[in-house]
CSV table of N, CA and C in Angstrom, one decimal:
chain,number,residue,atom,x,y,z
A,1334,MET,N,21.5,-13.7,-24.2
A,1334,MET,CA,20.4,-13.2,-25.0
A,1334,MET,C,20.2,-11.8,-24.7
A,1335,ILE,N,20.1,-10.9,-25.7
A,1335,ILE,CA,19.8,-9.5,-25.4
A,1335,ILE,C,18.4,-9.2,-26.0
A,1336,ARG,N,17.7,-8.5,-25.2
A,1336,ARG,CA,16.4,-8.0,-25.6
A,1336,ARG,C,16.3,-6.5,-25.3
A,1337,VAL,N,15.8,-5.8,-26.2
A,1337,VAL,CA,15.7,-4.3,-26.0
A,1337,VAL,C,14.2,-4.1,-26.1
A,1338,PHE,N,13.6,-3.5,-25.0
A,1338,PHE,CA,12.2,-3.2,-24.9
A,1338,PHE,C,12.0,-1.7,-24.7
A,1339,ALA,N,11.0,-1.2,-25.3
A,1339,ALA,CA,10.6,0.2,-25.1
A,1339,ALA,C,9.7,0.2,-23.9
A,1340,VAL,N,10.0,0.8,-22.8
A,1340,VAL,CA,9.2,0.8,-21.6
A,1340,VAL,C,9.2,2.2,-21.1
A,1341,GLY,N,8.0,2.7,-21.0
A,1341,GLY,CA,7.9,4.1,-20.5
A,1341,GLY,C,8.6,5.0,-21.5
A,1342,ALA,N,9.4,5.9,-20.9
A,1342,ALA,CA,10.1,6.9,-21.7
A,1342,ALA,C,11.5,6.5,-22.2
A,1343,PHE,N,12.0,5.3,-21.8
A,1343,PHE,CA,13.3,4.9,-22.3
A,1343,PHE,C,13.3,3.4,-22.6
A,1344,ALA,N,14.4,3.1,-23.3
A,1344,ALA,CA,14.6,1.7,-23.7
A,1344,ALA,C,15.3,1.0,-22.6
A,1345,VAL,N,15.1,-0.3,-22.5
A,1345,VAL,CA,15.8,-1.1,-21.5
A,1345,VAL,C,16.4,-2.3,-22.1
A,1346,THR,N,17.7,-2.5,-21.9
A,1346,THR,CA,18.4,-3.6,-22.4
A,1346,THR,C,18.5,-4.6,-21.3
A,1347,VAL,N,18.1,-5.9,-21.6
A,1347,VAL,CA,18.1,-6.9,-20.6
A,1347,VAL,C,19.1,-8.0,-21.1
A,1348,LEU,N,20.0,-8.4,-20.1
A,1348,LEU,CA,20.9,-9.5,-20.4
A,1348,LEU,C,20.8,-10.5,-19.3
A,1349,VAL,N,20.6,-11.7,-19.7
A,1349,VAL,CA,20.7,-12.8,-18.8
A,1349,VAL,C,21.7,-13.8,-19.4
A,1350,ALA,N,22.9,-13.7,-19.0
A,1350,ALA,CA,23.9,-14.5,-19.6
A,1350,ALA,C,24.7,-15.2,-18.5
A,1351,GLY,N,25.0,-16.5,-18.7
A,1351,GLY,CA,25.9,-17.2,-17.8
A,1351,GLY,C,25.3,-17.3,-16.4
A,1352,ALA,N,24.0,-17.3,-16.3
A,1352,ALA,CA,23.4,-17.4,-15.0
A,1352,ALA,C,23.9,-18.6,-14.2
A,1353,ALA,N,24.1,-19.7,-14.9
A,1353,ALA,CA,24.6,-20.9,-14.2
A,1353,ALA,C,26.0,-20.6,-13.7
A,1354,ALA,N,26.8,-19.9,-14.4
A,1354,ALA,CA,28.1,-19.6,-14.0
A,1354,ALA,C,28.1,-18.7,-12.8
A,1355,ALA,N,27.1,-17.9,-12.7
A,1355,ALA,CA,27.1,-16.9,-11.6
A,1355,ALA,C,26.5,-17.5,-10.3
A,1356,GLN,N,25.8,-18.7,-10.4
A,1356,GLN,CA,25.2,-19.3,-9.3
A,1356,GLN,C,26.3,-19.9,-8.4
A,1357,GLU,N,26.0,-19.9,-7.1
A,1357,GLU,CA,26.9,-20.4,-6.1
A,1357,GLU,C,26.6,-21.9,-5.9
A,1358,GLU,N,27.5,-22.6,-5.2
A,1358,GLU,CA,27.3,-24.0,-4.9
A,1358,GLU,C,26.2,-24.2,-3.9
A,1359,THR,N,26.0,-23.2,-3.1
A,1359,THR,CA,25.0,-23.4,-2.0
A,1359,THR,C,23.7,-22.8,-2.4
A,1360,VAL,N,22.6,-23.2,-1.7
A,1360,VAL,CA,21.3,-22.6,-1.9
A,1360,VAL,C,20.8,-22.0,-0.6
A,1361,ALA,N,19.9,-21.0,-0.8
A,1361,ALA,CA,19.4,-20.3,0.4
A,1361,ALA,C,18.4,-21.2,1.1
A,1362,ALA,N,17.6,-22.0,0.5
A,1362,ALA,CA,16.7,-22.9,1.1
A,1362,ALA,C,17.0,-24.3,0.7
A,1363,GLY,N,16.8,-25.2,1.6
A,1363,GLY,CA,17.2,-26.6,1.3
A,1363,GLY,C,16.4,-27.2,0.2
A,1364,ARG,N,16.9,-28.2,-0.4
A,1364,ARG,CA,16.2,-28.9,-1.5
A,1364,ARG,C,16.0,-30.3,-1.1
A,1365,ILE,N,14.9,-30.9,-1.4
A,1365,ILE,CA,14.7,-32.3,-1.2
A,1365,ILE,C,14.9,-33.0,-2.5
A,1366,GLN,N,15.7,-34.1,-2.3
A,1366,GLN,CA,16.0,-34.9,-3.5
A,1366,GLN,C,14.7,-35.4,-4.2
A,1367,ASN,N,14.6,-35.3,-5.5
A,1367,ASN,CA,13.5,-35.8,-6.2
A,1367,ASN,C,13.5,-37.3,-6.2
A,1368,THR,N,12.6,-37.9,-5.5
A,1368,THR,CA,12.6,-39.4,-5.5
A,1368,THR,C,12.3,-40.0,-6.8
A,1369,PHE,N,11.8,-39.3,-7.7
A,1369,PHE,CA,11.5,-39.8,-9.1
A,1369,PHE,C,12.7,-39.6,-10.0
A,1370,ASP,N,13.7,-39.0,-9.5
A,1370,ASP,CA,14.9,-38.8,-10.3
A,1370,ASP,C,15.8,-40.0,-10.2
A,1371,ALA,N,16.0,-40.7,-11.3
A,1371,ALA,CA,16.8,-41.9,-11.2
A,1371,ALA,C,18.3,-41.8,-11.2
A,1372,ASN,N,18.8,-40.6,-11.4
A,1372,ASN,CA,20.2,-40.4,-11.5
A,1372,ASN,C,20.9,-40.3,-10.1
A,1373,GLY,N,20.1,-40.1,-9.0
A,1373,GLY,CA,20.6,-40.1,-7.7
A,1373,GLY,C,21.6,-38.9,-7.4
A,1374,ARG,N,21.3,-37.7,-8.1
A,1374,ARG,CA,22.2,-36.6,-7.8
A,1374,ARG,C,22.1,-36.2,-6.4
A,1375,PRO,N,23.3,-35.8,-5.8
A,1375,PRO,CA,23.3,-35.3,-4.4
A,1375,PRO,C,22.5,-34.0,-4.3
A,1376,THR,N,21.8,-33.8,-3.2
A,1376,THR,CA,21.0,-32.6,-3.0
A,1376,THR,C,21.9,-31.6,-2.3
A,1377,PRO,N,22.0,-30.3,-2.8
A,1377,PRO,CA,22.8,-29.3,-2.0
A,1377,PRO,C,22.2,-29.1,-0.6
A,1378,ARG,N,23.2,-28.9,0.3
A,1378,ARG,CA,22.8,-28.6,1.7
A,1378,ARG,C,22.3,-27.2,1.8
A,1379,ALA,N,21.4,-27.0,2.7
A,1379,ALA,CA,20.8,-25.6,2.9
A,1379,ALA,C,21.9,-24.8,3.7
A,1380,THR,N,22.0,-23.5,3.3
A,1380,THR,CA,22.8,-22.6,4.1
A,1380,THR,C,22.1,-21.3,4.2
A,1381,PRO,N,22.4,-20.5,5.2
A,1381,PRO,CA,21.7,-19.2,5.3
A,1381,PRO,C,21.9,-18.4,4.1
A,1382,ALA,N,20.9,-17.6,3.7
A,1382,ALA,CA,21.0,-16.7,2.6
A,1382,ALA,C,21.9,-15.6,3.0
A,1383,ARG,N,22.7,-15.1,2.0
A,1383,ARG,CA,23.5,-13.9,2.2
A,1383,ARG,C,22.7,-12.7,2.4
A,1384,THR,N,23.1,-11.9,3.4
A,1384,THR,CA,22.3,-10.7,3.7
A,1384,THR,C,23.0,-9.4,3.3
A,1385,GLU,N,24.2,-9.6,2.7
A,1385,GLU,CA,25.0,-8.4,2.3
A,1385,GLU,C,25.4,-8.7,0.8
A,1386,ALA,N,25.5,-7.6,0.1
A,1386,ALA,CA,26.0,-7.7,-1.3
A,1386,ALA,C,27.4,-8.1,-1.4
A,1387,ASP,N,27.7,-8.8,-2.5
A,1387,ASP,CA,29.1,-9.0,-2.8
A,1387,ASP,C,29.8,-7.7,-2.9
A,1388,VAL,N,31.0,-7.6,-2.3
A,1388,VAL,CA,31.7,-6.3,-2.3
A,1388,VAL,C,32.0,-5.7,-3.7
A,1389,ARG,N,32.0,-6.6,-4.7
A,1389,ARG,CA,32.3,-6.1,-6.0
A,1389,ARG,C,31.1,-5.6,-6.8
A,1390,SER,N,29.9,-5.9,-6.3
A,1390,SER,CA,28.7,-5.6,-7.0
A,1390,SER,C,28.5,-4.1,-7.2
A,1391,GLU,N,28.4,-3.3,-6.1
A,1391,GLU,CA,28.1,-1.9,-6.2
A,1391,GLU,C,29.1,-1.1,-7.1
A,1392,PRO,N,30.4,-1.3,-6.8
A,1392,PRO,CA,31.4,-0.6,-7.7
A,1392,PRO,C,31.3,-1.0,-9.1
A,1393,ALA,N,31.0,-2.3,-9.4
A,1393,ALA,CA,30.8,-2.7,-10.8
A,1393,ALA,C,29.6,-2.1,-11.5
A,1394,ILE,N,28.5,-1.9,-10.8
A,1394,ILE,CA,27.4,-1.2,-11.3
A,1394,ILE,C,27.7,0.2,-11.6
A,1395,ARG,N,28.3,0.9,-10.6
A,1395,ARG,CA,28.7,2.3,-10.7
A,1395,ARG,C,29.6,2.5,-11.9
A,1396,ALA,N,30.6,1.6,-12.1
A,1396,ALA,CA,31.6,1.7,-13.2
A,1396,ALA,C,30.9,1.5,-14.5
A,1397,PHE,N,30.0,0.5,-14.6
A,1397,PHE,CA,29.3,0.3,-15.8
A,1397,PHE,C,28.4,1.4,-16.2
A,1398,VAL,N,27.6,2.0,-15.3
A,1398,VAL,CA,26.8,3.1,-15.5
A,1398,VAL,C,27.7,4.3,-16.0
A,1399,GLY,N,28.8,4.6,-15.3
A,1399,GLY,CA,29.7,5.7,-15.6
A,1399,GLY,C,30.3,5.4,-17.0
A,1400,GLY,N,30.6,4.2,-17.3
A,1400,GLY,CA,31.2,3.9,-18.7
A,1400,GLY,C,30.1,4.1,-19.8
A,1401,LEU,N,28.9,3.7,-19.5
A,1401,LEU,CA,27.8,4.0,-20.5
A,1401,LEU,C,27.6,5.5,-20.7
A,1402,GLN,N,27.6,6.2,-19.6
A,1402,GLN,CA,27.4,7.7,-19.7
A,1402,GLN,C,28.5,8.4,-20.4
A,1403,THR,N,29.7,7.9,-20.3
A,1403,THR,CA,30.8,8.6,-20.9
A,1403,THR,C,31.4,7.9,-22.1
A,1404,GLY,N,30.9,6.7,-22.5
A,1404,GLY,CA,31.4,6.0,-23.6
A,1404,GLY,C,32.7,5.3,-23.4
A,1405,THR,N,33.0,4.9,-22.1
A,1405,THR,CA,34.2,4.3,-21.7
A,1405,THR,C,34.0,3.0,-21.0
A,1406,VAL,N,33.1,2.2,-21.4
A,1406,VAL,CA,32.9,0.9,-20.7
A,1406,VAL,C,34.1,0.0,-20.7
A,1407,ASP,N,34.5,-0.5,-19.6
A,1407,ASP,CA,35.6,-1.4,-19.5
A,1407,ASP,C,35.1,-2.8,-19.7
A,1408,TRP,N,35.3,-3.3,-20.9
A,1408,TRP,CA,34.8,-4.6,-21.2
A,1408,TRP,C,35.6,-5.8,-20.7
A,1409,SER,N,36.8,-5.5,-20.1
A,1409,SER,CA,37.6,-6.6,-19.6
A,1409,SER,C,37.1,-7.2,-18.3
A,1410,VAL,N,36.1,-6.5,-17.7
A,1410,VAL,CA,35.6,-7.0,-16.4
A,1410,VAL,C,34.4,-8.0,-16.6
A,1411,PHE,N,34.0,-8.2,-17.9
A,1411,PHE,CA,32.9,-9.1,-18.2
A,1411,PHE,C,33.4,-10.4,-18.8
A,1412,THR,N,32.7,-11.5,-18.6
A,1412,THR,CA,33.0,-12.8,-19.3
A,1412,THR,C,32.9,-12.6,-20.8
A,1413,PRO,N,33.6,-13.3,-21.6
A,1413,PRO,CA,33.5,-13.2,-23.1
A,1413,PRO,C,32.1,-13.3,-23.6
A,1414,ASN,N,31.3,-14.2,-23.0
A,1414,ASN,CA,29.9,-14.4,-23.4
A,1414,ASN,C,29.1,-13.1,-23.2
A,1415,VAL,N,29.3,-12.5,-22.1
A,1415,VAL,CA,28.6,-11.2,-21.8
A,1415,VAL,C,29.0,-10.1,-22.7
A,1416,VAL,N,30.3,-10.0,-22.9
A,1416,VAL,CA,30.8,-9.0,-23.9
A,1416,VAL,C,30.2,-9.2,-25.3
A,1417,GLU,N,30.2,-10.5,-25.7
A,1417,GLU,CA,29.6,-10.8,-27.0
A,1417,GLU,C,28.2,-10.4,-27.1
A,1418,GLN,N,27.4,-10.5,-26.1
A,1418,GLN,CA,26.0,-10.1,-26.1
A,1418,GLN,C,25.7,-8.7,-25.8
A,1419,LEU,N,26.5,-8.0,-25.0
A,1419,LEU,CA,26.3,-6.6,-24.6
A,1419,LEU,C,26.9,-5.6,-25.6
A,1420,ARG,N,28.1,-5.9,-26.0
A,1420,ARG,CA,28.8,-4.9,-26.8
A,1420,ARG,C,28.0,-4.4,-28.0
A,1421,PRO,N,27.3,-5.2,-28.8
A,1421,PRO,CA,26.6,-4.7,-29.9
A,1421,PRO,C,25.4,-3.8,-29.5
A,1422,ALA,N,25.0,-3.8,-28.3
A,1422,ALA,CA,23.9,-3.0,-27.8
A,1422,ALA,C,24.4,-1.8,-27.0
A,1423,GLU,N,25.7,-1.6,-27.0
A,1423,GLU,CA,26.3,-0.5,-26.2
A,1423,GLU,C,25.7,0.9,-26.5
A,1424,ALA,N,25.5,1.2,-27.8
A,1424,ALA,CA,24.9,2.5,-28.1
A,1424,ALA,C,23.5,2.7,-27.6
A,1425,GLN,N,22.7,1.6,-27.7
A,1425,GLN,CA,21.3,1.7,-27.2
A,1425,GLN,C,21.3,1.8,-25.6
A,1426,MET,N,22.2,1.0,-25.0
A,1426,MET,CA,22.2,1.1,-23.5
A,1426,MET,C,22.7,2.4,-23.1
A,1427,SER,N,23.7,3.0,-23.7
A,1427,SER,CA,24.3,4.3,-23.4
A,1427,SER,C,23.2,5.4,-23.5
A,1428,GLU,N,22.4,5.3,-24.6
A,1428,GLU,CA,21.3,6.3,-24.7
A,1428,GLU,C,20.3,6.1,-23.6
A,1429,ALA,N,19.9,4.9,-23.3
A,1429,ALA,CA,18.9,4.7,-22.3
A,1429,ALA,C,19.4,5.2,-20.9
A,1430,VAL,N,20.7,4.8,-20.6
A,1430,VAL,CA,21.2,5.2,-19.3
A,1430,VAL,C,21.4,6.8,-19.2
A,1431,ARG,N,21.9,7.4,-20.3
A,1431,ARG,CA,22.0,8.8,-20.3
A,1431,ARG,C,20.6,9.5,-20.1
A,1432,GLY,N,19.6,8.9,-20.6
A,1432,GLY,CA,18.3,9.4,-20.5
A,1432,GLY,C,17.7,9.4,-19.1
A,1433,LEU,N,18.3,8.6,-18.2
A,1433,LEU,CA,17.9,8.5,-16.8
A,1433,LEU,C,18.4,9.6,-16.0
A,1434,GLY,N,19.4,10.3,-16.5
A,1434,GLY,CA,19.9,11.4,-15.7
A,1434,GLY,C,21.0,11.0,-14.8
A,1435,ALA,N,21.4,11.8,-13.8
A,1435,ALA,CA,22.5,11.5,-12.9
A,1435,ALA,C,22.2,10.4,-12.0
A,1436,LEU,N,23.2,9.5,-11.8
A,1436,LEU,CA,23.1,8.4,-10.8
A,1436,LEU,C,23.1,9.0,-9.4
A,1437,GLU,N,22.0,8.7,-8.7
A,1437,GLU,CA,21.9,9.2,-7.3
A,1437,GLU,C,22.3,8.2,-6.2
A,1438,SER,N,21.9,6.9,-6.4
A,1438,SER,CA,22.2,5.9,-5.4
A,1438,SER,C,22.1,4.5,-5.9
A,1439,VAL,N,22.9,3.6,-5.3
A,1439,VAL,CA,22.9,2.2,-5.6
A,1439,VAL,C,22.6,1.5,-4.2
A,1440,GLU,N,21.4,0.9,-4.1
A,1440,GLU,CA,21.0,0.3,-2.8
A,1440,GLU,C,20.8,-1.2,-3.0
A,1441,PHE,N,21.6,-1.9,-2.2
A,1441,PHE,CA,21.4,-3.4,-2.2
A,1441,PHE,C,20.0,-3.7,-1.7
A,1442,PHE,N,19.4,-4.7,-2.4
A,1442,PHE,CA,18.1,-5.1,-2.0
A,1442,PHE,C,18.1,-6.5,-1.4
A,1443,GLN,N,18.7,-7.5,-2.2
A,1443,GLN,CA,18.8,-8.9,-1.7
A,1443,GLN,C,19.7,-9.7,-2.6
A,1444,HIS,N,20.1,-10.8,-2.1
A,1444,HIS,CA,20.9,-11.8,-2.8
A,1444,HIS,C,20.0,-13.0,-3.2
A,1445,ARG,N,20.0,-13.4,-4.4
A,1445,ARG,CA,19.2,-14.5,-4.8
A,1445,ARG,C,19.8,-15.2,-6.0
A,1446,ASP,N,19.8,-16.5,-5.9
A,1446,ASP,CA,20.4,-17.4,-6.9
A,1446,ASP,C,21.7,-17.0,-7.4
A,1447,GLY,N,22.6,-16.7,-6.5
A,1447,GLY,CA,24.0,-16.4,-6.9
A,1447,GLY,C,24.2,-15.0,-7.4
A,1448,ALA,N,23.2,-14.1,-7.4
A,1448,ALA,CA,23.4,-12.8,-7.9
A,1448,ALA,C,22.8,-11.8,-6.9
A,1449,ASP,N,23.3,-10.5,-7.0
A,1449,ASP,CA,22.8,-9.5,-6.1
A,1449,ASP,C,21.8,-8.6,-6.8
A,1450,LEU,N,20.8,-8.2,-6.1
A,1450,LEU,CA,19.7,-7.4,-6.7
A,1450,LEU,C,19.8,-6.0,-6.0
A,1451,PHE,N,19.7,-4.9,-6.9
A,1451,PHE,CA,19.9,-3.6,-6.4
A,1451,PHE,C,18.8,-2.7,-6.9
A,1452,LEU,N,18.4,-1.7,-6.1
A,1452,LEU,CA,17.6,-0.6,-6.6
A,1452,LEU,C,18.6,0.5,-6.9
A,1453,VAL,N,18.6,1.0,-8.2
A,1453,VAL,CA,19.6,2.0,-8.6
A,1453,VAL,C,18.7,3.2,-9.0
A,1454,ARG,N,18.9,4.3,-8.2
A,1454,ARG,CA,18.1,5.5,-8.4
A,1454,ARG,C,18.9,6.5,-9.3
A,1455,PHE,N,18.2,7.0,-10.3
A,1455,PHE,CA,18.7,8.1,-11.2
A,1455,PHE,C,17.9,9.3,-11.0
A,1456,ALA,N,18.3,10.4,-11.5
A,1456,ALA,CA,17.5,11.7,-11.3
A,1456,ALA,C,16.1,11.5,-11.9
A,1457,GLU,N,16.0,10.8,-13.0
A,1457,GLU,CA,14.7,10.7,-13.7
A,1457,GLU,C,13.9,9.4,-13.5
A,1458,ALA,N,14.5,8.4,-13.0
A,1458,ALA,CA,13.8,7.1,-12.8
A,1458,ALA,C,14.6,6.2,-11.9
A,1459,ASP,N,13.8,5.3,-11.3
A,1459,ASP,CA,14.4,4.2,-10.5
A,1459,ASP,C,14.5,3.0,-11.4
A,1460,THR,N,15.6,2.2,-11.2
A,1460,THR,CA,15.8,1.0,-12.0
A,1460,THR,C,16.2,-0.2,-11.0
A,1461,GLN,N,16.0,-1.4,-11.5
A,1461,GLN,CA,16.4,-2.6,-10.8
A,1461,GLN,C,17.5,-3.2,-11.6
A,1462,TRP,N,18.6,-3.6,-10.8
A,1462,TRP,CA,19.7,-4.3,-11.5
A,1462,TRP,C,20.0,-5.6,-10.8
A,1463,ILE,N,20.4,-6.6,-11.6
A,1463,ILE,CA,20.9,-7.8,-11.1
A,1463,ILE,C,22.3,-8.0,-11.6
A,1464,ILE,N,23.2,-8.4,-10.8
A,1464,ILE,CA,24.6,-8.6,-11.2
A,1464,ILE,C,25.1,-9.9,-10.5
A,1465,GLY,N,25.9,-10.7,-11.2
A,1465,GLY,CA,26.5,-11.9,-10.7
A,1465,GLY,C,27.9,-12.1,-11.3
A,1466,PHE,N,28.7,-12.8,-10.6
A,1466,PHE,CA,30.1,-13.0,-11.0
A,1466,PHE,C,30.4,-14.5,-11.1
A,1467,ASP,N,31.4,-14.8,-12.0
A,1467,ASP,CA,31.8,-16.2,-12.1
A,1467,ASP,C,32.9,-16.4,-11.2
A,1468,GLU,N,33.5,-17.6,-11.2
A,1468,GLU,CA,34.6,-18.0,-10.3
A,1468,GLU,C,35.8,-17.2,-10.4
A,1469,ALA,N,36.0,-16.7,-11.6
A,1469,ALA,CA,37.2,-15.8,-11.9
A,1469,ALA,C,37.0,-14.4,-11.5
A,1470,GLY,N,35.8,-14.0,-11.0
A,1470,GLY,CA,35.6,-12.7,-10.7
A,1470,GLY,C,35.1,-11.8,-11.8
A,1471,LYS,N,34.7,-12.3,-12.9
A,1471,LYS,CA,34.2,-11.6,-14.1
A,1471,LYS,C,32.7,-11.5,-13.9
A,1472,ILE,N,32.1,-10.4,-14.5
A,1472,ILE,CA,30.7,-10.2,-14.5
A,1472,ILE,C,30.1,-11.3,-15.5
A,1473,ALA,N,29.3,-12.2,-14.9
A,1473,ALA,CA,28.7,-13.3,-15.7
A,1473,ALA,C,27.2,-13.1,-15.9
A,1474,ALA,N,26.6,-12.2,-15.2
A,1474,ALA,CA,25.2,-12.0,-15.4
A,1474,ALA,C,24.9,-10.5,-15.1
A,1475,LEU,N,24.1,-9.9,-15.9
A,1475,LEU,CA,23.8,-8.5,-15.7
A,1475,LEU,C,22.4,-8.2,-16.4
A,1476,MET,N,21.6,-7.5,-15.6
A,1476,MET,CA,20.3,-7.1,-16.1
A,1476,MET,C,19.9,-5.8,-15.5
A,1477,PHE,N,19.2,-5.0,-16.3
A,1477,PHE,CA,18.6,-3.8,-15.6
A,1477,PHE,C,17.3,-3.5,-16.3
A,1478,ARG,N,16.4,-2.9,-15.6
A,1478,ARG,CA,15.1,-2.6,-16.1
A,1478,ARG,C,14.5,-1.5,-15.2
A,1479,PRO,N,13.4,-0.8,-15.7
A,1479,PRO,CA,12.8,0.1,-14.8
A,1479,PRO,C,12.2,-0.5,-13.6
A,1480,ALA,N,12.3,0.2,-12.5
A,1480,ALA,CA,11.7,-0.4,-11.2
A,1480,ALA,C,10.2,-0.1,-11.2
A,1481,PRO,N,9.4,-1.0,-10.8
A,1481,PRO,CA,8.0,-0.7,-10.7
A,1481,PRO,C,7.7,0.4,-9.7
A,1482,PRO,N,6.7,1.2,-9.8
A,1482,PRO,CA,6.4,2.2,-8.9
A,1482,PRO,C,6.3,1.7,-7.5
A,1483,ILE,N,6.8,2.4,-6.5
A,1483,ILE,CA,6.8,2.0,-5.1
A,1483,ILE,C,5.4,2.4,-4.6
A,1484,GLN,N,4.7,1.4,-4.1
A,1484,GLN,CA,3.4,1.7,-3.5
A,1484,GLN,C,3.5,2.2,-2.1
A,1485,HIS,N,3.0,3.3,-1.8
A,1485,HIS,CA,3.0,3.9,-0.4
A,1485,HIS,C,1.6,3.6,0.2
A,1486,THR,N,1.7,3.0,1.4
A,1486,THR,CA,0.4,2.8,2.0
A,1486,THR,C,0.1,4.0,2.9
A,1487,PRO,N,-1.1,4.4,2.9
A,1487,PRO,CA,-1.5,5.6,3.8
A,1487,PRO,C,-1.3,5.2,5.2
A,1488,GLU,N,-0.9,6.2,6.0
A,1488,GLU,CA,-0.8,6.0,7.4
A,1488,GLU,C,-2.2,5.9,8.0
A,1489,ALA,N,-2.3,5.1,9.0
A,1489,ALA,CA,-3.6,4.9,9.7
A,1489,ALA,C,-4.0,6.2,10.3
A,1490,ALA,N,-5.2,6.5,10.2
A,1490,ALA,CA,-5.7,7.7,10.8
A,1490,ALA,C,-5.8,7.5,12.3
A,1491,PRO,N,-5.4,8.5,13.1
A,1491,PRO,CA,-5.5,8.4,14.5
A,1491,PRO,C,-6.9,8.2,15.0
A,1492,ALA,N,-7.1,7.4,16.0
A,1492,ALA,CA,-8.4,7.2,16.6
A,1492,ALA,C,-8.8,8.4,17.3
A,1493,GLU,N,-10.1,8.7,17.3
A,1493,GLU,CA,-10.7,9.9,17.9
A,1493,GLU,C,-11.4,9.5,19.2
């Protein structure tokens, strides 16, 4: 599903596609079997949450941003479902990303539900990105949006 929103000074294209394909078999926190569930599905075992990004995530975000900025997106790295949903909005996404200015940094934030979350800083705005891959290594989930303003807390005044 693609949604284009006007937020602030630029449009944001959001894609949440194939999230189930991007999810891993393990979960970060344990799950207790629902005793009211009659089908007796096995409960996934708890494993520690990943603390580092998938090594493919940052290069994939940088390549996608670069492709949008230059009009050379490599659609072969996406699942067919994602291509079907994103490609029609390529011009809108390109305009939005170009409006953000130069890419300054891609900073891993956390891993959640089989996808990596990043703070991607551009010259004109900060954005949040989520990216996930399927079993074949194709991008199966992608989303970006403006990052909310970072709240700075004032330093405590020294005691006199």
